[in-house]
Amino acid sequence: MTFIIIKLHLNNLIMEEGKQLESFEAKIAAGHKIEPKDWMPEAYRKQLIRMMSQHAHSEIVGMLPEGNWITRAPSLRRKAILLAKVQDEAGHGLYLYSAVETLGVDRTELLHQLHTGKAKYSSIFNYPTLTWADIGAIGWLVDGAAIMNQTALARGSYGPYSRAMVRICKEESFHNRQGYEIMMTLAKGTSEQKQMAQDALNRWWWPSIMMLGPSDDQSPNSDQLMRWKVKMESNDAIRERFIDRTIPQAEFIGLTIPDKDMKFDEKTGHYSHGKINWDEFFDVIKGNGPCNAKRLKDRNDADKNGRWVRDAAIAYAEKQLKEKQAS
Ligand code: BYC
């Protein structure tokens, strides 16, 4: 008898979950947003935590190679712009950690995963910034690729993530323009300056097109993410759009994309490109890129050195709360 009751109960639970999944998927198909208190399948929640936390980590790790150039920016104007950009990236990290917390996970845990090397962050930030032109290349190419991806993510199904994307993309557009303007200025400068810009393009081009994720045949998460409209387009589709948009920009300022196989295909209306070195990409995301160890150390140091500020802010907030409760 007990066995039958348990079985009936389980059947009811399965039916209930089936109905919830059906209405969840219908909501997404109709273009509605999923909000934190709505029912969602565990796999959707886990995928969002994975992707959004990697995104948040990328924003704050991305501050490191750029922050490295604040004291060496070539003029006061360039310094002020770069400072504002790096602060924007910190802000993006904050919106995104807050957005991930709506899924019931604490940012202390997420940061612990980053600092112990368990969590991924964007492959692109494991490359060094060797000259001032690299700051131009990051704004133009890295922020350019990020915008291409994130304007699609802004139409995604999870409310807090898609809304964060809207604001982030506005700021990334400014970052993209300042980077292109640095490259344009260098490309119009002396032959040494133009060479510096070309050298930065040579080093950042391939990592930038790789940062949009592995090719579709090597992307295990894409199908599920696209079915639930977390991702609106595949990695290769976004990469193609980024390449199509960027090549004319390089031509306009007289720089050469370092890919001798790149050519415009009249039939498809897109540029075809040379072979991407996916071995390098997978090696970098495994932790073996030129700067992985340095980035982790610098993040850990920043976390340790900033602890007193967080402790003081918490103590002040607690004091304020106590005073409010007492009055
Ligand atoms: N780097 O199944 P796939 C910025 C991993 S920062 C490292 O295609 P998915 C900026 C992937 O996680 C903007 N790992 O994955 C900041 C997965 O491993 P796990 C950064 C990567 O999630 C400061 C495995 O490879 N933007 O703009 O469907 C200064 C298989 O991949 C990467 C975002 O984070 C990578 N590049 O698609 C300046 C956007 N690519 O987790 C600028 C949000 C893949 O299964 N994220 N992997 O172990 C996304 O749109 C997607 O996560 C991706 C990858 C397109 C990146």
PDB file of N, CA and C in Angstrom, residues 111-205:
ATOM      1  N   LEU A 111      33.516  34.053  -6.502  1.00  0.00           N
ATOM      2  CA  LEU A 111      34.872  34.612  -6.504  1.00  0.00           C
ATOM      3  C   LEU A 111      35.883  33.579  -6.018  1.00  0.00           C
ATOM      4  N   HIS A 112      35.433  32.745  -5.085  1.00  0.00           N
ATOM      5  CA  HIS A 112      36.328  31.677  -4.616  1.00  0.00           C
ATOM      6  C   HIS A 112      36.684  30.755  -5.789  1.00  0.00           C
ATOM      7  N   GLN A 113      35.680  30.444  -6.603  1.00  0.00           N
ATOM      8  CA  GLN A 113      35.932  29.580  -7.778  1.00  0.00           C
ATOM      9  C   GLN A 113      36.926  30.249  -8.737  1.00  0.00           C
ATOM     10  N   LEU A 114      36.789  31.570  -8.891  1.00  0.00           N
ATOM     11  CA  LEU A 114      37.717  32.285  -9.782  1.00  0.00           C
ATOM     12  C   LEU A 114      39.136  32.248  -9.208  1.00  0.00           C
ATOM     13  N   HIS A 115      39.220  32.554  -7.924  1.00  0.00           N
ATOM     14  CA  HIS A 115      40.553  32.705  -7.324  1.00  0.00           C
ATOM     15  C   HIS A 115      41.289  31.386  -7.161  1.00  0.00           C
ATOM     16  N   THR A 116      40.540  30.282  -7.145  1.00  0.00           N
ATOM     17  CA  THR A 116      41.214  28.981  -7.016  1.00  0.00           C
ATOM     18  C   THR A 116      41.432  28.339  -8.388  1.00  0.00           C
ATOM     19  N   GLY A 117      41.075  29.074  -9.446  1.00  0.00           N
ATOM     20  CA  GLY A 117      41.328  28.567 -10.803  1.00  0.00           C
ATOM     21  C   GLY A 117      40.277  27.576 -11.287  1.00  0.00           C
ATOM     22  N   LYS A 118      39.168  27.401 -10.510  1.00  0.00           N
ATOM     23  CA  LYS A 118      38.134  26.441 -10.937  1.00  0.00           C
ATOM     24  C   LYS A 118      37.226  27.041 -11.995  1.00  0.00           C
ATOM     25  N   ALA A 119      37.040  28.374 -11.933  1.00  0.00           N
ATOM     26  CA  ALA A 119      36.099  29.005 -12.870  1.00  0.00           C
ATOM     27  C   ALA A 119      36.838  29.529 -14.093  1.00  0.00           C
ATOM     28  N   LYS A 120      36.157  29.487 -15.221  1.00  0.00           N
ATOM     29  CA  LYS A 120      36.758  30.054 -16.429  1.00  0.00           C
ATOM     30  C   LYS A 120      36.466  31.555 -16.503  1.00  0.00           C
ATOM     31  N   TYR A 121      37.284  32.255 -17.247  1.00  0.00           N
ATOM     32  CA  TYR A 121      37.006  33.636 -17.658  1.00  0.00           C
ATOM     33  C   TYR A 121      37.513  33.728 -19.085  1.00  0.00           C
ATOM     34  N   SER A 122      37.214  34.836 -19.763  1.00  0.00           N
ATOM     35  CA  SER A 122      37.492  34.866 -21.200  1.00  0.00           C
ATOM     36  C   SER A 122      38.970  34.623 -21.531  1.00  0.00           C
ATOM     37  N   SER A 123      39.164  33.725 -22.483  1.00  0.00           N
ATOM     38  CA  SER A 123      40.501  33.372 -22.981  1.00  0.00           C
ATOM     39  C   SER A 123      41.324  34.607 -23.369  1.00  0.00           C
ATOM     40  N   ILE A 124      40.636  35.634 -23.854  1.00  0.00           N
ATOM     41  CA  ILE A 124      41.334  36.792 -24.428  1.00  0.00           C
ATOM     42  C   ILE A 124      42.245  37.485 -23.422  1.00  0.00           C
ATOM     43  N   PHE A 125      41.881  37.404 -22.139  1.00  0.00           N
ATOM     44  CA  PHE A 125      42.655  38.159 -21.151  1.00  0.00           C
ATOM     45  C   PHE A 125      43.885  37.410 -20.658  1.00  0.00           C
ATOM     46  N   ASN A 126      44.204  36.326 -21.322  1.00  0.00           N
ATOM     47  CA  ASN A 126      45.437  35.609 -20.990  1.00  0.00           C
ATOM     48  C   ASN A 126      46.570  35.943 -21.947  1.00  0.00           C
ATOM     49  N   TYR A 127      46.365  37.051 -22.701  1.00  0.00           N
ATOM     50  CA  TYR A 127      47.426  37.521 -23.599  1.00  0.00           C
ATOM     51  C   TYR A 127      47.960  38.839 -23.039  1.00  0.00           C
ATOM     52  N   PRO A 128      49.265  39.112 -23.244  1.00  0.00           N
ATOM     53  CA  PRO A 128      49.849  40.328 -22.641  1.00  0.00           C
ATOM     54  C   PRO A 128      49.572  41.605 -23.440  1.00  0.00           C
ATOM     55  N   THR A 129      49.586  42.734 -22.741  1.00  0.00           N
ATOM     56  CA  THR A 129      49.483  44.048 -23.417  1.00  0.00           C
ATOM     57  C   THR A 129      50.891  44.649 -23.463  1.00  0.00           C
ATOM     58  N   LEU A 130      51.546  44.490 -24.606  1.00  0.00           N
ATOM     59  CA  LEU A 130      52.971  44.832 -24.699  1.00  0.00           C
ATOM     60  C   LEU A 130      53.239  46.298 -25.017  1.00  0.00           C
ATOM     61  N   THR A 131      52.322  46.927 -25.775  1.00  0.00           N
ATOM     62  CA  THR A 131      52.552  48.338 -26.150  1.00  0.00           C
ATOM     63  C   THR A 131      51.245  49.110 -25.993  1.00  0.00           C
ATOM     64  N   TRP A 132      51.328  50.434 -26.126  1.00  0.00           N
ATOM     65  CA  TRP A 132      50.133  51.266 -26.022  1.00  0.00           C
ATOM     66  C   TRP A 132      49.107  50.875 -27.094  1.00  0.00           C
ATOM     67  N   ALA A 133      49.591  50.446 -28.257  1.00  0.00           N
ATOM     68  CA  ALA A 133      48.657  50.078 -29.332  1.00  0.00           C
ATOM     69  C   ALA A 133      47.764  48.905 -28.909  1.00  0.00           C
ATOM     70  N   ASP A 134      48.232  48.093 -27.960  1.00  0.00           N
ATOM     71  CA  ASP A 134      47.403  46.966 -27.499  1.00  0.00           C
ATOM     72  C   ASP A 134      46.125  47.474 -26.832  1.00  0.00           C
ATOM     73  N   ILE A 135      46.212  48.655 -26.233  1.00  0.00           N
ATOM     74  CA  ILE A 135      45.007  49.217 -25.592  1.00  0.00           C
ATOM     75  C   ILE A 135      44.004  49.593 -26.689  1.00  0.00           C
ATOM     76  N   GLY A 136      44.534  50.118 -27.801  1.00  0.00           N
ATOM     77  CA  GLY A 136      43.659  50.397 -28.953  1.00  0.00           C
ATOM     78  C   GLY A 136      43.058  49.106 -29.492  1.00  0.00           C
ATOM     79  N   ALA A 137      43.903  48.084 -29.623  1.00  0.00           N
ATOM     80  CA  ALA A 137      43.428  46.809 -30.201  1.00  0.00           C
ATOM     81  C   ALA A 137      42.362  46.170 -29.302  1.00  0.00           C
ATOM     82  N   ILE A 138      42.534  46.281 -27.986  1.00  0.00           N
ATOM     83  CA  ILE A 138      41.527  45.683 -27.081  1.00  0.00           C
ATOM     84  C   ILE A 138      40.179  46.389 -27.271  1.00  0.00           C
ATOM     85  N   GLY A 139      40.209  47.723 -27.250  1.00  0.00           N
ATOM     86  CA  GLY A 139      38.935  48.448 -27.399  1.00  0.00           C
ATOM     87  C   GLY A 139      38.278  48.131 -28.739  1.00  0.00           C
ATOM     88  N   TRP A 140      39.068  48.195 -29.783  1.00  0.00           N
ATOM     89  CA  TRP A 140      38.512  47.970 -31.132  1.00  0.00           C
ATOM     90  C   TRP A 140      38.067  46.516 -31.318  1.00  0.00           C
ATOM     91  N   LEU A 141      38.970  45.579 -31.036  1.00  0.00           N
ATOM     92  CA  LEU A 141      38.655  44.180 -31.367  1.00  0.00           C
ATOM     93  C   LEU A 141      37.932  43.442 -30.236  1.00  0.00           C
ATOM     94  N   VAL A 142      38.453  43.553 -29.018  1.00  0.00           N
ATOM     95  CA  VAL A 142      37.877  42.753 -27.922  1.00  0.00           C
ATOM     96  C   VAL A 142      36.496  43.298 -27.546  1.00  0.00           C
ATOM     97  N   ASP A 143      36.418  44.627 -27.344  1.00  0.00           N
ATOM     98  CA  ASP A 143      35.094  45.185 -27.047  1.00  0.00           C
ATOM     99  C   ASP A 143      34.180  45.049 -28.263  1.00  0.00           C
ATOM    100  N   GLY A 144      34.777  45.138 -29.457  1.00  0.00           N
ATOM    101  CA  GLY A 144      33.973  44.971 -30.681  1.00  0.00           C
ATOM    102  C   GLY A 144      33.350  43.575 -30.745  1.00  0.00           C
ATOM    103  N   ALA A 145      34.165  42.556 -30.447  1.00  0.00           N
ATOM    104  CA  ALA A 145      33.641  41.178 -30.463  1.00  0.00           C
ATOM    105  C   ALA A 145      32.612  41.012 -29.348  1.00  0.00           C
ATOM    106  N   ALA A 146      32.927  41.594 -28.174  1.00  0.00           N
ATOM    107  CA  ALA A 146      32.003  41.462 -27.036  1.00  0.00           C
ATOM    108  C   ALA A 146      30.638  42.083 -27.373  1.00  0.00           C
ATOM    109  N   ILE A 147      30.643  43.248 -28.033  1.00  0.00           N
ATOM    110  CA  ILE A 147      29.362  43.903 -28.365  1.00  0.00           C
ATOM    111  C   ILE A 147      28.555  43.019 -29.321  1.00  0.00           C
ATOM    112  N   MET A 148      29.268  42.468 -30.297  1.00  0.00           N
ATOM    113  CA  MET A 148      28.595  41.624 -31.295  1.00  0.00           C
ATOM    114  C   MET A 148      27.838  40.489 -30.589  1.00  0.00           C
ATOM    115  N   ASN A 149      28.500  39.920 -29.587  1.00  0.00           N
ATOM    116  CA  ASN A 149      27.891  38.821 -28.838  1.00  0.00           C
ATOM    117  C   ASN A 149      26.790  39.331 -27.915  1.00  0.00           C
ATOM    118  N   GLN A 150      27.089  40.432 -27.222  1.00  0.00           N
ATOM    119  CA  GLN A 150      26.208  40.852 -26.137  1.00  0.00           C
ATOM    120  C   GLN A 150      24.946  41.557 -26.607  1.00  0.00           C
ATOM    121  N   THR A 151      24.984  42.148 -27.808  1.00  0.00           N
ATOM    122  CA  THR A 151      23.725  42.746 -28.282  1.00  0.00           C
ATOM    123  C   THR A 151      22.738  41.607 -28.558  1.00  0.00           C
ATOM    124  N   ALA A 152      23.272  40.437 -28.940  1.00  0.00           N
ATOM    125  CA  ALA A 152      22.376  39.281 -29.119  1.00  0.00           C
ATOM    126  C   ALA A 152      21.896  38.794 -27.743  1.00  0.00           C
ATOM    127  N   LEU A 153      22.831  38.763 -26.760  1.00  0.00           N
ATOM    128  CA  LEU A 153      22.448  38.283 -25.424  1.00  0.00           C
ATOM    129  C   LEU A 153      21.407  39.207 -24.761  1.00  0.00           C
ATOM    130  N   ALA A 154      21.399  40.472 -25.174  1.00  0.00           N
ATOM    131  CA  ALA A 154      20.435  41.428 -24.601  1.00  0.00           C
ATOM    132  C   ALA A 154      18.999  41.046 -24.961  1.00  0.00           C
ATOM    133  N   ARG A 155      18.833  40.208 -25.987  1.00  0.00           N
ATOM    134  CA  ARG A 155      17.477  39.749 -26.355  1.00  0.00           C
ATOM    135  C   ARG A 155      17.170  38.409 -25.704  1.00  0.00           C
ATOM    136  N   GLY A 156      18.065  37.955 -24.802  1.00  0.00           N
ATOM    137  CA  GLY A 156      17.930  36.619 -24.213  1.00  0.00           C
ATOM    138  C   GLY A 156      16.770  36.495 -23.245  1.00  0.00           C
ATOM    139  N   SER A 157      16.529  35.254 -22.792  1.00  0.00           N
ATOM    140  CA  SER A 157      15.292  34.975 -22.046  1.00  0.00           C
ATOM    141  C   SER A 157      15.361  35.311 -20.556  1.00  0.00           C
ATOM    142  N   TYR A 158      16.563  35.371 -19.968  1.00  0.00           N
ATOM    143  CA  TYR A 158      16.593  35.613 -18.520  1.00  0.00           C
ATOM    144  C   TYR A 158      16.629  37.117 -18.238  1.00  0.00           C
ATOM    145  N   GLY A 159      15.580  37.624 -17.615  1.00  0.00           N
ATOM    146  CA  GLY A 159      15.396  39.067 -17.417  1.00  0.00           C
ATOM    147  C   GLY A 159      16.622  39.789 -16.868  1.00  0.00           C
ATOM    148  N   PRO A 160      17.124  39.390 -15.672  1.00  0.00           N
ATOM    149  CA  PRO A 160      18.241  40.164 -15.092  1.00  0.00           C
ATOM    150  C   PRO A 160      19.485  40.182 -15.986  1.00  0.00           C
ATOM    151  N   TYR A 161      19.756  39.086 -16.692  1.00  0.00           N
ATOM    152  CA  TYR A 161      20.948  39.049 -17.558  1.00  0.00           C
ATOM    153  C   TYR A 161      20.723  39.932 -18.791  1.00  0.00           C
ATOM    154  N   SER A 162      19.562  39.788 -19.406  1.00  0.00           N
ATOM    155  CA  SER A 162      19.341  40.554 -20.640  1.00  0.00           C
ATOM    156  C   SER A 162      19.308  42.058 -20.342  1.00  0.00           C
ATOM    157  N   ARG A 163      18.768  42.423 -19.188  1.00  0.00           N
ATOM    158  CA  ARG A 163      18.727  43.866 -18.865  1.00  0.00           C
ATOM    159  C   ARG A 163      20.138  44.397 -18.570  1.00  0.00           C
ATOM    160  N   ALA A 164      20.949  43.572 -17.899  1.00  0.00           N
ATOM    161  CA  ALA A 164      22.336  44.008 -17.635  1.00  0.00           C
ATOM    162  C   ALA A 164      23.062  44.234 -18.965  1.00  0.00           C
ATOM    163  N   MET A 165      22.760  43.384 -19.951  1.00  0.00           N
ATOM    164  CA  MET A 165      23.424  43.480 -21.250  1.00  0.00           C
ATOM    165  C   MET A 165      23.128  44.803 -21.955  1.00  0.00           C
ATOM    166  N   VAL A 166      21.912  45.313 -21.784  1.00  0.00           N
ATOM    167  CA  VAL A 166      21.531  46.545 -22.486  1.00  0.00           C
ATOM    168  C   VAL A 166      22.470  47.670 -22.058  1.00  0.00           C
ATOM    169  N   ARG A 167      22.634  47.800 -20.751  1.00  0.00           N
ATOM    170  CA  ARG A 167      23.472  48.884 -20.240  1.00  0.00           C
ATOM    171  C   ARG A 167      24.946  48.633 -20.585  1.00  0.00           C
ATOM    172  N   ILE A 168      25.363  47.386 -20.427  1.00  0.00           N
ATOM    173  CA  ILE A 168      26.766  47.060 -20.698  1.00  0.00           C
ATOM    174  C   ILE A 168      27.106  47.369 -22.162  1.00  0.00           C
ATOM    175  N   CYS A 169      26.205  47.029 -23.069  1.00  0.00           N
ATOM    176  CA  CYS A 169      26.491  47.267 -24.493  1.00  0.00           C
ATOM    177  C   CYS A 169      26.637  48.750 -24.802  1.00  0.00           C
ATOM    178  N   LYS A 170      25.857  49.584 -24.118  1.00  0.00           N
ATOM    179  CA  LYS A 170      25.984  51.033 -24.372  1.00  0.00           C
ATOM    180  C   LYS A 170      27.394  51.470 -24.011  1.00  0.00           C
ATOM    181  N   GLU A 171      27.874  50.983 -22.852  1.00  0.00           N
ATOM    182  CA  GLU A 171      29.219  51.385 -22.426  1.00  0.00           C
ATOM    183  C   GLU A 171      30.284  50.763 -23.325  1.00  0.00           C
ATOM    184  N   GLU A 172      30.045  49.529 -23.754  1.00  0.00           N
ATOM    185  CA  GLU A 172      31.031  48.871 -24.636  1.00  0.00           C
ATOM    186  C   GLU A 172      31.157  49.615 -25.975  1.00  0.00           C
ATOM    187  N   SER A 173      30.085  50.262 -26.411  1.00  0.00           N
ATOM    188  CA  SER A 173      30.164  50.992 -27.683  1.00  0.00           C
ATOM    189  C   SER A 173      31.168  52.135 -27.568  1.00  0.00           C
ATOM    190  N   PHE A 174      31.142  52.801 -26.411  1.00  0.00           N
ATOM    191  CA  PHE A 174      32.120  53.869 -26.184  1.00  0.00           C
ATOM    192  C   PHE A 174      33.541  53.272 -26.133  1.00  0.00           C
ATOM    193  N   HIS A 175      33.668  52.118 -25.487  1.00  0.00           N
ATOM    194  CA  HIS A 175      34.994  51.476 -25.396  1.00  0.00           C
ATOM    195  C   HIS A 175      35.517  51.122 -26.793  1.00  0.00           C
ATOM    196  N   ASN A 176      34.594  50.630 -27.605  1.00  0.00           N
ATOM    197  CA  ASN A 176      34.961  50.209 -28.950  1.00  0.00           C
ATOM    198  C   ASN A 176      35.449  51.405 -29.773  1.00  0.00           C
ATOM    199  N   ARG A 177      34.731  52.510 -29.650  1.00  0.00           N
ATOM    200  CA  ARG A 177      35.108  53.704 -30.420  1.00  0.00           C
ATOM    201  C   ARG A 177      36.444  54.268 -29.962  1.00  0.00           C
ATOM    202  N   GLN A 178      36.659  54.286 -28.615  1.00  0.00           N
ATOM    203  CA  GLN A 178      37.934  54.845 -28.156  1.00  0.00           C
ATOM    204  C   GLN A 178      39.090  53.967 -28.641  1.00  0.00           C
ATOM    205  N   GLY A 179      38.878  52.658 -28.703  1.00  0.00           N
ATOM    206  CA  GLY A 179      39.947  51.758 -29.164  1.00  0.00           C
ATOM    207  C   GLY A 179      40.241  51.998 -30.632  1.00  0.00           C
ATOM    208  N   TYR A 180      39.174  52.130 -31.422  1.00  0.00           N
ATOM    209  CA  TYR A 180      39.362  52.344 -32.864  1.00  0.00           C
ATOM    210  C   TYR A 180      40.044  53.693 -33.104  1.00  0.00           C
ATOM    211  N   GLU A 181      39.683  54.660 -32.274  1.00  0.00           N
ATOM    212  CA  GLU A 181      40.288  55.989 -32.444  1.00  0.00           C
ATOM    213  C   GLU A 181      41.792  55.959 -32.118  1.00  0.00           C
ATOM    214  N   ILE A 182      42.175  55.168 -31.126  1.00  0.00           N
ATOM    215  CA  ILE A 182      43.617  55.017 -30.831  1.00  0.00           C
ATOM    216  C   ILE A 182      44.315  54.400 -32.050  1.00  0.00           C
ATOM    217  N   MET A 183      43.705  53.341 -32.600  1.00  0.00           N
ATOM    218  CA  MET A 183      44.324  52.661 -33.748  1.00  0.00           C
ATOM    219  C   MET A 183      44.407  53.594 -34.958  1.00  0.00           C
ATOM    220  N   MET A 184      43.352  54.384 -35.151  1.00  0.00           N
ATOM    221  CA  MET A 184      43.315  55.301 -36.295  1.00  0.00           C
ATOM    222  C   MET A 184      44.427  56.352 -36.154  1.00  0.00           C
ATOM    223  N   THR A 185      44.572  56.887 -34.949  1.00  0.00           N
ATOM    224  CA  THR A 185      45.598  57.902 -34.701  1.00  0.00           C
ATOM    225  C   THR A 185      46.987  57.319 -34.958  1.00  0.00           C
ATOM    226  N   LEU A 186      47.226  56.112 -34.445  1.00  0.00           N
ATOM    227  CA  LEU A 186      48.543  55.489 -34.643  1.00  0.00           C
ATOM    228  C   LEU A 186      48.776  55.179 -36.125  1.00  0.00           C
ATOM    229  N   ALA A 187      47.721  54.706 -36.787  1.00  0.00           N
ATOM    230  CA  ALA A 187      47.878  54.320 -38.200  1.00  0.00           C
ATOM    231  C   ALA A 187      48.164  55.531 -39.080  1.00  0.00           C
ATOM    232  N   LYS A 188      47.734  56.715 -38.610  1.00  0.00           N
ATOM    233  CA  LYS A 188      47.981  57.947 -39.390  1.00  0.00           C
ATOM    234  C   LYS A 188      49.294  58.619 -38.972  1.00  0.00           C
ATOM    235  N   GLY A 189      49.954  58.050 -37.955  1.00  0.00           N
ATOM    236  CA  GLY A 189      51.145  58.696 -37.382  1.00  0.00           C
ATOM    237  C   GLY A 189      52.415  58.375 -38.145  1.00  0.00           C
ATOM    238  N   THR A 190      53.518  58.320 -37.410  1.00  0.00           N
ATOM    239  CA  THR A 190      54.812  58.021 -38.032  1.00  0.00           C
ATOM    240  C   THR A 190      54.822  56.553 -38.468  1.00  0.00           C
ATOM    241  N   SER A 191      55.854  56.175 -39.237  1.00  0.00           N
ATOM    242  CA  SER A 191      55.875  54.773 -39.688  1.00  0.00           C
ATOM    243  C   SER A 191      56.041  53.838 -38.485  1.00  0.00           C
ATOM    244  N   GLU A 192      56.762  54.292 -37.438  1.00  0.00           N
ATOM    245  CA  GLU A 192      56.911  53.450 -36.230  1.00  0.00           C
ATOM    246  C   GLU A 192      55.557  53.269 -35.545  1.00  0.00           C
ATOM    247  N   GLN A 193      54.773  54.363 -35.503  1.00  0.00           N
ATOM    248  CA  GLN A 193      53.457  54.262 -34.845  1.00  0.00           C
ATOM    249  C   GLN A 193      52.533  53.332 -35.632  1.00  0.00           C
ATOM    250  N   LYS A 194      52.581  53.483 -36.957  1.00  0.00           N
ATOM    251  CA  LYS A 194      51.735  52.616 -37.781  1.00  0.00           C
ATOM    252  C   LYS A 194      52.156  51.155 -37.589  1.00  0.00           C
ATOM    253  N   GLN A 195      53.457  50.925 -37.507  1.00  0.00           N
ATOM    254  CA  GLN A 195      53.960  49.557 -37.314  1.00  0.00           C
ATOM    255  C   GLN A 195      53.495  49.008 -35.962  1.00  0.00           C
ATOM    256  N   MET A 196      53.467  49.894 -34.960  1.00  0.00           N
ATOM    257  CA  MET A 196      53.025  49.462 -33.621  1.00  0.00           C
ATOM    258  C   MET A 196      51.551  49.028 -33.666  1.00  0.00           C
ATOM    259  N   ALA A 197      50.751  49.803 -34.424  1.00  0.00           N
ATOM    260  CA  ALA A 197      49.321  49.454 -34.548  1.00  0.00           C
ATOM    261  C   ALA A 197      49.173  48.121 -35.291  1.00  0.00           C
ATOM    262  N   GLN A 198      49.960  47.952 -36.361  1.00  0.00           N
ATOM    263  CA  GLN A 198      49.866  46.711 -37.133  1.00  0.00           C
ATOM    264  C   GLN A 198      50.297  45.511 -36.292  1.00  0.00           C
ATOM    265  N   ASP A 199      51.339  45.719 -35.504  1.00  0.00           N
ATOM    266  CA  ASP A 199      51.842  44.623 -34.659  1.00  0.00           C
ATOM    267  C   ASP A 199      50.765  44.222 -33.622  1.00  0.00           C
ATOM    268  N   ALA A 200      50.085  45.224 -33.070  1.00  0.00           N
ATOM    269  CA  ALA A 200      49.021  44.912 -32.095  1.00  0.00           C
ATOM    270  C   ALA A 200      47.891  44.147 -32.790  1.00  0.00           C
ATOM    271  N   LEU A 201      47.525  44.588 -33.996  1.00  0.00           N
ATOM    272  CA  LEU A 201      46.470  43.877 -34.740  1.00  0.00           C
ATOM    273  C   LEU A 201      46.909  42.432 -35.012  1.00  0.00           C
ATOM    274  N   ASN A 202      48.180  42.272 -35.395  1.00  0.00           N
ATOM    275  CA  ASN A 202      48.685  40.915 -35.681  1.00  0.00           C
ATOM    276  C   ASN A 202      48.540  40.008 -34.468  1.00  0.00           C
ATOM    277  N   ARG A 203      48.834  40.548 -33.272  1.00  0.00           N
ATOM    278  CA  ARG A 203      48.784  39.686 -32.078  1.00  0.00           C
ATOM    279  C   ARG A 203      47.376  39.488 -31.529  1.00  0.00           C
ATOM    280  N   TRP A 204      46.478  40.472 -31.718  1.00  0.00           N
ATOM    281  CA  TRP A 204      45.142  40.380 -31.097  1.00  0.00           C
ATOM    282  C   TRP A 204      44.066  39.820 -32.018  1.00  0.00           C
ATOM    283  N   TRP A 205      44.346  39.763 -33.328  1.00  0.00           N
ATOM    284  CA  TRP A 205      43.295  39.341 -34.251  1.00  0.00           C
ATOM    285  C   TRP A 205      42.781  37.927 -33.946  1.00  0.00           C
TER     286      TRP A 205
END
